[in-house]
Short mmCIF file of C-alpha atoms and ligand atoms in Angstrom, two decimals:
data_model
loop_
_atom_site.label_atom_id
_atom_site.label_comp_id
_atom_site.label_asym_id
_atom_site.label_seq_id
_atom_site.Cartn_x
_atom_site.Cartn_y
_atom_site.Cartn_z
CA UNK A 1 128.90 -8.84 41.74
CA UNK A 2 125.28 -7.18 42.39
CA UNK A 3 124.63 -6.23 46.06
CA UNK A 4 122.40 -8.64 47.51
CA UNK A 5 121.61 -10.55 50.64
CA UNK A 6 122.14 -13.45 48.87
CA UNK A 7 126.00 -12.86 48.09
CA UNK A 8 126.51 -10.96 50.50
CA UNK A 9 130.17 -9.92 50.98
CA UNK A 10 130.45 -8.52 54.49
CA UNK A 11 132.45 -9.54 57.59
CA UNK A 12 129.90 -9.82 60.75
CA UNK A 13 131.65 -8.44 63.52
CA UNK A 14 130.55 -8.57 67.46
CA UNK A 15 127.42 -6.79 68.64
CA UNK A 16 127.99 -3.04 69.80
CA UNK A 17 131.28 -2.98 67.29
CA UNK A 18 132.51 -4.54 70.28
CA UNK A 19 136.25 -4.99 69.93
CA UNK A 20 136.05 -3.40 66.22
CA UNK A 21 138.55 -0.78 65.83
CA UNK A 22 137.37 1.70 63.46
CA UNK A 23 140.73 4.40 62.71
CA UNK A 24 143.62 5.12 64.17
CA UNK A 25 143.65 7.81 66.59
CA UNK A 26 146.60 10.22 68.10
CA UNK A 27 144.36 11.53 71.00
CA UNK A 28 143.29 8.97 73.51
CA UNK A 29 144.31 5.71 74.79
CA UNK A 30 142.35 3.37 76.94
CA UNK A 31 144.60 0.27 78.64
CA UNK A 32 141.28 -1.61 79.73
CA UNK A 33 143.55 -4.84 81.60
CA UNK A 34 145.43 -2.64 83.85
CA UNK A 35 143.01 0.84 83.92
CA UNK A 36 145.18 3.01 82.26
CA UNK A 37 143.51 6.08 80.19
CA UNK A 38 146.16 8.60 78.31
CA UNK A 39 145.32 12.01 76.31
CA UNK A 40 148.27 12.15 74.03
CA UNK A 41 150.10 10.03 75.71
CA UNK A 42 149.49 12.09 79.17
CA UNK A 43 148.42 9.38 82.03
CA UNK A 44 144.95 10.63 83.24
CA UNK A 45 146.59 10.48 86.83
CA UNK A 46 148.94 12.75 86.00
CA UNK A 47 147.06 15.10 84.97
CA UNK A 48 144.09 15.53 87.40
CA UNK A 49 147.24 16.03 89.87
CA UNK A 50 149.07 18.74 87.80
CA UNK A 51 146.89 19.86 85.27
CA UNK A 52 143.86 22.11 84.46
CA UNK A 53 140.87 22.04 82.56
CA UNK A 54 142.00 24.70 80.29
CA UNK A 55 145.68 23.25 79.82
CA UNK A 56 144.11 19.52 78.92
CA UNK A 57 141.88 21.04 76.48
CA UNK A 58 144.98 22.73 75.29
CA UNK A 59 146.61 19.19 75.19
CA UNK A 60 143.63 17.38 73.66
CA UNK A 61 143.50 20.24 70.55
CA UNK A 62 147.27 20.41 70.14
CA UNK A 63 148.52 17.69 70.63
CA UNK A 64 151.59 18.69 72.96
CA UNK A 65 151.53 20.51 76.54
CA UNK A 66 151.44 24.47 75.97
CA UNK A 67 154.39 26.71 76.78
CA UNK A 68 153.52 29.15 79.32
CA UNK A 69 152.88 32.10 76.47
CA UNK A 70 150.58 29.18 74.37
CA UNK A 71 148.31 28.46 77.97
CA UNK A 72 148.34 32.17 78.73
CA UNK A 73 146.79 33.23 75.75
CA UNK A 74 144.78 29.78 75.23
CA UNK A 75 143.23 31.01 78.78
CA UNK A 76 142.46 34.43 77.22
CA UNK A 77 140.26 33.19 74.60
CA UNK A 78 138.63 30.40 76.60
CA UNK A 79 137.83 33.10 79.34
CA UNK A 80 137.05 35.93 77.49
CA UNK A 81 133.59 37.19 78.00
CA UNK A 82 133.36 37.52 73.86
CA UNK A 83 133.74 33.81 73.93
CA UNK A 84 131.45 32.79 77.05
CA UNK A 85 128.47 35.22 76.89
CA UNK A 86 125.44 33.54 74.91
CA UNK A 87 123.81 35.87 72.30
CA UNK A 88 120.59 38.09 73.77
CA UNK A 89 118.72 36.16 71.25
CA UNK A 90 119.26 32.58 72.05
CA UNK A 91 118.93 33.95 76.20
CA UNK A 92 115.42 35.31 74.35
CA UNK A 93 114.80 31.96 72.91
CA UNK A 94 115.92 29.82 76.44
CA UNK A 95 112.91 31.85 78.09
CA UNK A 96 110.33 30.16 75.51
CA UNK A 97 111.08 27.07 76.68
CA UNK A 98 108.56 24.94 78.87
CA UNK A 99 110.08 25.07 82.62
CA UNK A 100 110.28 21.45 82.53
CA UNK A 101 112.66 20.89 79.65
CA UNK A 102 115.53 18.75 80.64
CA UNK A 103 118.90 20.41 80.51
CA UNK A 104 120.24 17.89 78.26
CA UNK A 105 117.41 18.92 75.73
CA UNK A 106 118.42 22.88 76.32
CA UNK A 107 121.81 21.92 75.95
CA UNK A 108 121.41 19.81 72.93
CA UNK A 109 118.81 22.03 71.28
CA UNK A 110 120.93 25.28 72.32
CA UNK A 111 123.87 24.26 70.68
CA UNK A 112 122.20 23.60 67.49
CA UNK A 113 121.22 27.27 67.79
CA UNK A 114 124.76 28.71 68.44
CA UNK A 115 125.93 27.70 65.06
CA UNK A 116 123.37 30.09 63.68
CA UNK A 117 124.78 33.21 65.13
CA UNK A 118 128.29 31.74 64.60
CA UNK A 119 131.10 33.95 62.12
CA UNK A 120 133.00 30.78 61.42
CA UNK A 121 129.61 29.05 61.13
CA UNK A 122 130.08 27.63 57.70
CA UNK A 123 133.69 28.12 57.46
CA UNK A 124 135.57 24.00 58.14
CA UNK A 125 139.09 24.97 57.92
CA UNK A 126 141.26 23.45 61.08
CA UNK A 127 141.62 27.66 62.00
CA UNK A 128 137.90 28.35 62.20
CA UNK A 129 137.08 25.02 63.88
CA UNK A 130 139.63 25.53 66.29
CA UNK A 131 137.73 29.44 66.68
CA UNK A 132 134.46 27.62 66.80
CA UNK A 133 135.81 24.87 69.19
CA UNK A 134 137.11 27.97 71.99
CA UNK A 135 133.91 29.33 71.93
CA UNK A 136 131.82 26.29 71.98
CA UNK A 137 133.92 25.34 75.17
CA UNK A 138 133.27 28.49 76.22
CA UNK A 139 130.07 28.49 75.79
CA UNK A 140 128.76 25.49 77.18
CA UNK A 141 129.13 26.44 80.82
CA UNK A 142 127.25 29.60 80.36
CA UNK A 143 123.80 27.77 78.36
CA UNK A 144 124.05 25.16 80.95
CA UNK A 145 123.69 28.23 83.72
CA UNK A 146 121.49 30.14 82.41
CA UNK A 147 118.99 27.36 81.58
CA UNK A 148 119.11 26.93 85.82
CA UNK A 149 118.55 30.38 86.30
CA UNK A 150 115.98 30.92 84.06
CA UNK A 151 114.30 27.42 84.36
CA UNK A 152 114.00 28.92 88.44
CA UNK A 153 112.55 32.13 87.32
CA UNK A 154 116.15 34.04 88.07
CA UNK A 155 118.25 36.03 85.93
CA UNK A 156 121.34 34.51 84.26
CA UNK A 157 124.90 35.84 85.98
CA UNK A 158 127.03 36.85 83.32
CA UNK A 159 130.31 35.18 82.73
CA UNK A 160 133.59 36.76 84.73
CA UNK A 161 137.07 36.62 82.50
CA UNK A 162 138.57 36.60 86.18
CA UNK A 163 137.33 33.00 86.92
CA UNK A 164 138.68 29.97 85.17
CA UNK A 165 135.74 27.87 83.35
CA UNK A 166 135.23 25.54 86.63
CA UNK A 167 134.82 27.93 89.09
CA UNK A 168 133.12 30.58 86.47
CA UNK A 169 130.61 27.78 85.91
CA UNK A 170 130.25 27.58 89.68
CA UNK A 171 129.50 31.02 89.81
CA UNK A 172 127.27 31.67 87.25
CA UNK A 173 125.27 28.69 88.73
CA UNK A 174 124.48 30.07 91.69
CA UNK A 175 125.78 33.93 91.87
CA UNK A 176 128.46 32.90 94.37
CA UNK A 177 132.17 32.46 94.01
CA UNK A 178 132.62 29.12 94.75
CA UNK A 179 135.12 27.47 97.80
CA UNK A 180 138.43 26.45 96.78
CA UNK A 181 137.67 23.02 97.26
CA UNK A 182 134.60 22.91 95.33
CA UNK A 183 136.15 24.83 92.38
CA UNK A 184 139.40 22.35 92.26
CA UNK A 185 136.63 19.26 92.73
CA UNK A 186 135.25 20.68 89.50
CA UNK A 187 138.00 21.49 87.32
CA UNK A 188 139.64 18.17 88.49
CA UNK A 189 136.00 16.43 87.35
CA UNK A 190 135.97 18.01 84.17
CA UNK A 191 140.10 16.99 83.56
CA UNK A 192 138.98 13.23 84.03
CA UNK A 193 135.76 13.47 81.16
CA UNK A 194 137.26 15.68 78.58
CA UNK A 195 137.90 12.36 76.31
CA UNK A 196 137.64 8.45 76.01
CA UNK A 197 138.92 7.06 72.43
CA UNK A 198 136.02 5.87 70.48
CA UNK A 199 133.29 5.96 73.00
CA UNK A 200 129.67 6.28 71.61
CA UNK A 201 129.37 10.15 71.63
CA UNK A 202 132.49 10.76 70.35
CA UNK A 203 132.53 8.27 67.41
CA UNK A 204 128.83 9.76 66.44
CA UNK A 205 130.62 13.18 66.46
CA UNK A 206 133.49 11.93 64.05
CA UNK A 207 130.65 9.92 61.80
CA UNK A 208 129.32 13.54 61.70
CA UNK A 209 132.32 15.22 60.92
CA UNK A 210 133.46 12.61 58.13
CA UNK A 211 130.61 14.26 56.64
CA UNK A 212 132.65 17.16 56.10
CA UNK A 213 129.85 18.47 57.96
CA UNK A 214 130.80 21.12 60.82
CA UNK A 215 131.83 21.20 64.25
CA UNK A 216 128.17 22.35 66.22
CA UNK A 217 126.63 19.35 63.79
CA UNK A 218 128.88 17.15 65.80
CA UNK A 219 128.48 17.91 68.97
CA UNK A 220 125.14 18.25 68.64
CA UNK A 221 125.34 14.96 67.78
CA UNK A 222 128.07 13.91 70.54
CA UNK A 223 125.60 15.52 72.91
CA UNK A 224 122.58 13.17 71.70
CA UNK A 225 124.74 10.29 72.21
CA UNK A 226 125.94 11.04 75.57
CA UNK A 227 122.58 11.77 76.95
CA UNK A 228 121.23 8.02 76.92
CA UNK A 229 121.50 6.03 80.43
CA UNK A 230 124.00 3.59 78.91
CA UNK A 231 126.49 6.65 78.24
CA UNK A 232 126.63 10.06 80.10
CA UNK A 233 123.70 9.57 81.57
CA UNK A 234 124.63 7.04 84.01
CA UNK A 235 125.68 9.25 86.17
CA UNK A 236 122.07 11.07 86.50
CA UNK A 237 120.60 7.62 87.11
CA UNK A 238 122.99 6.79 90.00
CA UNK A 239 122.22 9.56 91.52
CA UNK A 240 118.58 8.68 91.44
CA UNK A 241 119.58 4.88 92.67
CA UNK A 242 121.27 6.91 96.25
CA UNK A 243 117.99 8.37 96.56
CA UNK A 244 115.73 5.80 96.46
CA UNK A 245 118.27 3.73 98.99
CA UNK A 246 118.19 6.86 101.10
CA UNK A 247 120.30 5.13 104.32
CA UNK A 248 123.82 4.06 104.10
CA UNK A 249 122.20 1.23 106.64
CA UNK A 250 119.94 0.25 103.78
CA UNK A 251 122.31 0.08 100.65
CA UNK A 252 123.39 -3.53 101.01
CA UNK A 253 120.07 -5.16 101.31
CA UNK A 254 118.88 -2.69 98.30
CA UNK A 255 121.80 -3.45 95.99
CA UNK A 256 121.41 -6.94 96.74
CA UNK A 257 117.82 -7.39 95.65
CA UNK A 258 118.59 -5.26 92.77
CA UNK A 259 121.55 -7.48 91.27
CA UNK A 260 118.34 -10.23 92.42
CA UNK A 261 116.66 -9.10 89.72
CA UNK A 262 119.10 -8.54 87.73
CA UNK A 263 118.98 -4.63 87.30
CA UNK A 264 121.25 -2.86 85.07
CA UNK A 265 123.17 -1.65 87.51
CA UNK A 266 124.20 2.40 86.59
CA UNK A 267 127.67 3.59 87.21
CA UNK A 268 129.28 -0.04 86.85
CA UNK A 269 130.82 -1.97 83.54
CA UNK A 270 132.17 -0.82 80.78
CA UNK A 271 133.30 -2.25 77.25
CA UNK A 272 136.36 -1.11 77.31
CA UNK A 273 137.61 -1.87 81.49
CA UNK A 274 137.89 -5.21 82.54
CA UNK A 275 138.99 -3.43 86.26
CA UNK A 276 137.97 -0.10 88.06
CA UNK A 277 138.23 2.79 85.75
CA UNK A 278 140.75 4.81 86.61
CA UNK A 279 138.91 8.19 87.18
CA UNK A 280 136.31 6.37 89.06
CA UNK A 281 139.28 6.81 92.05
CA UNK A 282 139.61 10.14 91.52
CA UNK A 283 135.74 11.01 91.64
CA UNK A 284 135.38 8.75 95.06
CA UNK A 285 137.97 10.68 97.02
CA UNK A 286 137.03 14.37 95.64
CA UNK A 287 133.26 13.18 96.58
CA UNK A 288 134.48 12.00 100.08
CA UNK A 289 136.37 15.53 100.65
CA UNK A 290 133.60 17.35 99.61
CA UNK A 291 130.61 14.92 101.80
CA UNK A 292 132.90 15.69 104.85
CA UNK A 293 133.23 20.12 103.95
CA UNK A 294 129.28 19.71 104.00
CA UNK A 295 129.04 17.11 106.93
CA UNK A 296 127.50 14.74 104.68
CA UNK A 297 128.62 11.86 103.86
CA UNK A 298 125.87 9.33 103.30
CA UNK A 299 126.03 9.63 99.54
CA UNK A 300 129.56 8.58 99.12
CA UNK A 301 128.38 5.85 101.75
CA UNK A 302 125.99 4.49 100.16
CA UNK A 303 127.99 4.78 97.23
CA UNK A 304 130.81 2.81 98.75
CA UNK A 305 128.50 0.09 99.86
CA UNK A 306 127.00 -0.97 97.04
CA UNK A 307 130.37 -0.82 94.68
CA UNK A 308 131.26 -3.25 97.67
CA UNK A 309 128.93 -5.75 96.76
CA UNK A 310 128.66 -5.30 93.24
CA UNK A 311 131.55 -6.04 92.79
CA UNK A 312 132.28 -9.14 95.01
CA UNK A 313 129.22 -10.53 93.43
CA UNK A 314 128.92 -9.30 89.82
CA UNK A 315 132.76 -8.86 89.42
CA UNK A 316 131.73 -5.55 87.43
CA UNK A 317 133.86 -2.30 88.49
CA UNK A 318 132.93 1.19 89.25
CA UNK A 319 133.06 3.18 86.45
CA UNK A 320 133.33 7.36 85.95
CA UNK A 321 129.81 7.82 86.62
CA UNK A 322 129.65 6.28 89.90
CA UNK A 323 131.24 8.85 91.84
CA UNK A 324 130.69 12.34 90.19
CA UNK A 325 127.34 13.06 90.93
CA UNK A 326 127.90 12.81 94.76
CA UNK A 327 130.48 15.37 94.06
CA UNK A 328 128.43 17.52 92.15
CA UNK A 329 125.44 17.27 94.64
CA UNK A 330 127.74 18.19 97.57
CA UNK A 331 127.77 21.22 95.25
CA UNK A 332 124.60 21.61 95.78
CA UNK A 333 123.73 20.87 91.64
CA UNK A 334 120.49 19.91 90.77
CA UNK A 335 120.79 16.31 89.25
CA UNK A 336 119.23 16.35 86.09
CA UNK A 337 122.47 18.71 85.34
CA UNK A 338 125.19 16.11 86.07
CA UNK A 339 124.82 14.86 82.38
CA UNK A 340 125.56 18.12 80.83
CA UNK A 341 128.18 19.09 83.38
CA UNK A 342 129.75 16.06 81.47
CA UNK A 343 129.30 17.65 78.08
CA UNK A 344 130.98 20.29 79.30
CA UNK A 345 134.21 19.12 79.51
CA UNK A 346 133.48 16.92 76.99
CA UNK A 347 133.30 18.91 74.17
CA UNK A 348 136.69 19.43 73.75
CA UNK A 349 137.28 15.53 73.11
CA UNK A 350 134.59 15.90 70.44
CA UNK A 351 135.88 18.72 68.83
CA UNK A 352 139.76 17.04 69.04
CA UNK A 353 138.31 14.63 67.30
CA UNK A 354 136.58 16.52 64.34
CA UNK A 355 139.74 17.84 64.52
CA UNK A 356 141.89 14.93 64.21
CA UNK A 357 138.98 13.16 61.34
CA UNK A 358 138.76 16.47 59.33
CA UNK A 359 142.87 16.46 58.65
CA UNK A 360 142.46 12.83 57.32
CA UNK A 361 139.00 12.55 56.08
CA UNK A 362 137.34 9.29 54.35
CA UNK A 363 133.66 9.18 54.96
CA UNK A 364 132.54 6.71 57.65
CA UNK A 365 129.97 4.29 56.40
CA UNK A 366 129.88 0.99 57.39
CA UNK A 367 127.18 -2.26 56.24
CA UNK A 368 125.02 -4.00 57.42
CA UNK A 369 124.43 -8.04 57.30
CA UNK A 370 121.09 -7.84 55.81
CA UNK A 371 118.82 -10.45 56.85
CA UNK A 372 114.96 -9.24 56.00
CA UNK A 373 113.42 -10.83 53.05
CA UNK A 374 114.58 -10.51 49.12
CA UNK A 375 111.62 -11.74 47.51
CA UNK A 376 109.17 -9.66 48.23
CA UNK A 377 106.10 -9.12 46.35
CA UNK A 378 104.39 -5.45 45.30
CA UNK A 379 100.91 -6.23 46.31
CA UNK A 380 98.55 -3.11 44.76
CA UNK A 381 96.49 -1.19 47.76
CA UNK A 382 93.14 -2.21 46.86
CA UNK A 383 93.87 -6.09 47.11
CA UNK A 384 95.44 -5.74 50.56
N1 CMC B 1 124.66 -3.98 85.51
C1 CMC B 1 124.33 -5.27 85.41
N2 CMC B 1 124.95 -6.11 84.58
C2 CMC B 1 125.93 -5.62 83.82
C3 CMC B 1 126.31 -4.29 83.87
C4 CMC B 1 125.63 -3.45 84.77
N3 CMC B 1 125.96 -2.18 84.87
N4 CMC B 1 127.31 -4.09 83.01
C5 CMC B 1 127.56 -5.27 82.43
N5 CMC B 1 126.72 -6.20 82.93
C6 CMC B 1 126.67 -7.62 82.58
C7 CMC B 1 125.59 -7.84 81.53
O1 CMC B 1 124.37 -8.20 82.10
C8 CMC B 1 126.18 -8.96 80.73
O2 CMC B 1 126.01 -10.17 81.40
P1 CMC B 1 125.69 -11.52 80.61
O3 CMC B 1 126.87 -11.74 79.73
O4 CMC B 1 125.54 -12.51 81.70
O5 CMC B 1 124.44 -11.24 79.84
C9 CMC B 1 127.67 -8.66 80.75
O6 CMC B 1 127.91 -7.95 81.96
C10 CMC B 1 128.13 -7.83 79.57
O7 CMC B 1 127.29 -6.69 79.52
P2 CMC B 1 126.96 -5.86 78.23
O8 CMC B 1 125.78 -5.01 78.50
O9 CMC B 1 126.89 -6.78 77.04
O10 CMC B 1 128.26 -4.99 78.11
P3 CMC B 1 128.45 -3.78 77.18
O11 CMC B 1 129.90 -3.69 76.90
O12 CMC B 1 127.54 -3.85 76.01
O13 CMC B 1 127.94 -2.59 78.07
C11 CMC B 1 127.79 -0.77 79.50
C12 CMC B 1 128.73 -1.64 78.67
C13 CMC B 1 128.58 0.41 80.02
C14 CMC B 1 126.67 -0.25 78.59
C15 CMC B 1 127.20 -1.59 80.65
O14 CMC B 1 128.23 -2.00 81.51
C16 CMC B 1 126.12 -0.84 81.41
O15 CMC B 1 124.95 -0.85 80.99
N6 CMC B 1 126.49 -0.15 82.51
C17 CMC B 1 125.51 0.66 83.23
C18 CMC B 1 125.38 2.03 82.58
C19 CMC B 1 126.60 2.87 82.83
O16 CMC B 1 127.08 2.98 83.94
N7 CMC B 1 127.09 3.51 81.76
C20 CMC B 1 128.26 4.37 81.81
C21 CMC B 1 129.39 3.77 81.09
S1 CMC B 1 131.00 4.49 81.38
C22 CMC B 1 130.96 6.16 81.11
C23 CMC B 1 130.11 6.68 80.05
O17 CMC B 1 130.17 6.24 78.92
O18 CMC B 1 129.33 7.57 80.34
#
């Protein structure tokens, strides 16, 4: 049958590829009735209690929780200074760079430029993409600190092997070891965003991978994804929403006018929840511990005030970008970097999942209902 609008042969589905499911997945699952999220079967809960960053990428890679020997030398590699430091040429390259360039655009543009100095770089075996994925975990934490550093006119700190990734992120931030608290806030924060199933990033990283194309050309494009106000950066923009309210006394009356005129209101709703996301708990008590180490709690306030309201009026939930960026400000991070904090962890859902789509490949390419015009007539240039 020829391929035409006018016998068209495809199934419209929902807006969004709401509701579509698109593969089958091992890695994540999202209960959006009762708020449950599981990596591998792991309750999310579970594992911000017991768990660290480095074991849960473990998990998410794997596929099974490590034996102590697997973490110890999983650790090694993540933590190794061979695996965090940032070649002298892309550091080189970071300095070229306008002041005012966004970390997301560093982040996204500096990962495109890792694969270049890369050994595995054209190498998509599972071994070398597992190689690639260490150090591009690795690596993350130190171009997001160095862009800071040099974006402030201050020499990058170089990675220490001694830290884990959370607090070694802390640290190459601002030069300081970070507290205890701050550094378990962190690796807790980065526990709750390594993965969510199909969300927008994440499926544009596995339409990149099904490809056959290679893990940086995946997160690059993960990272493009995430960086839009609908996805990771929601949690920038709420941010920005606490400062213009300013006054915990003020937040009703502000939220109220907003839902007035019917804002968009960032860090509530998702497609998946139909209650509060589960990590958005987490977030709002590691926020409210950190607000009262700093005697400050008017963020998480403010915060608390309008998810109050919102959601006696707009029945719409919190969701994990309400809460993190009052933790990472009591951290004293500059906002524009809450989005790629989130890449950060992340990454290793993305590269789990080029994983998981390279050892069953079929190219993803869906249709489109095609509804322009069929007829069309050629109409030479000089009778237009
Ligand atoms: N503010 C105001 N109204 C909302 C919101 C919101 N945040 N979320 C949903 N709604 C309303 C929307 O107006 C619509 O109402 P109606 O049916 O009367 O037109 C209804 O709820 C359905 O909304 P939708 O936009 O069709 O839902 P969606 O599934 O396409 O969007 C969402 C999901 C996350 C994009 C949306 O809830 C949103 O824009 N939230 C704000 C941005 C945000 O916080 N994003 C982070 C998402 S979670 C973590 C992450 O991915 O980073």
């Amino acid at each position: 049958m020829a391929d035409t609008a006018a016998n068209s042969q495809v199934n419209l589905i929902k807006a969004g590829l709401e509701d579509a499911v698109v593969s089958t997945s091992e890695i994540c699952f999202i209960d959006g009735h009762k708020g449950r999220l599981l990596y591998r079967g792991f309750d999310v809960d579970d594992l911000a209690a017991q768990s660290t960053f480095e074991e849960t990428v473990y998990l998410l890679w794997h596929g099974h929780l490590p034996t102590k020997k697997e973490l110890a030398a999983h650790v090694k590699a993540l933590s190794a200074t061979a695996s965090r430091r940032l070649p002298s040429k892309l550091i080189a390259m970071l300095r070229q760079f306008p002041k005012k360039t966004t970390p997301m655009e560093i982040l996204r543009t500096g990962v495109s430029a890792l694969s270049a100095f890369d050994p595995d770089a054209d190498d998509n075996s599972r071994e070398a993409t597992l190689r690639k994925s260490v150090r591009l975990t690795a690596q993350l934490p130190t171009l997001v600190a160095a862009w800071e550093r040099i974006r402030r006119g201050r020499p990058p700190v170089a990675p220490n092997p001694k830290l884990n990734l959370a607090a070694n992120f802390l640290y190459m931030m601002t030069g300081k070891k970070p507290t205890p608290l701050a550094a378990k806030t962190f690796d807790v924060a980065l526990i709750l965003h390594a993965d969510h199933e199909f969300n927008a990033s994440t499926f544009a990283a596995r339409v990149t991978a099904a490809t056959l194309s290679d893990v940086h050309s995946a997160v690059v494009s993960g990272i493009g994804a995430l960086k839009g106000p609908l996805h990771g950066g929601a949690n920038e923009q709420v941010m920005l929403m606490v400062d213009k309210i300013k006054d915990p006394a003020k937040a009703e009356g502000w939220i109220k006018k907003a839902m007035a005129d019917k804002a968009r209101l960032m860090g509530f709703g998702h497609r998946v929840y139909r209650v509060e996301d589960p990590r958005a708990k987490h977030l709002r008590r590691l926020a409210t511990e950190l607000g009262e180490q700093i005697d400050n709690l008017s963020y998480v306030e403010i915060l608390n005030t309008v998810a109050k309201a919102v959601t006696a009026e707009k029945h719409i939930y919190p969701n994990v970008d309400l809460y993190s960026g009052a933790a990472y400000r009591a951290m004293g991070i500059s906002t524009d970097q809450f989005t790629p904090i989130f890449a950060m962890s992340r990454v290793a859902g993305w590269t789990a999942h080029v994983l998981e789509q390279h050892g069953n490949n079929r190219l993803i390419r869906p249709r489109s209902e095609y509804i322009g015009a069929t007829e069309a007539r050629y109409v030479p240039l000089s009778e237009r």
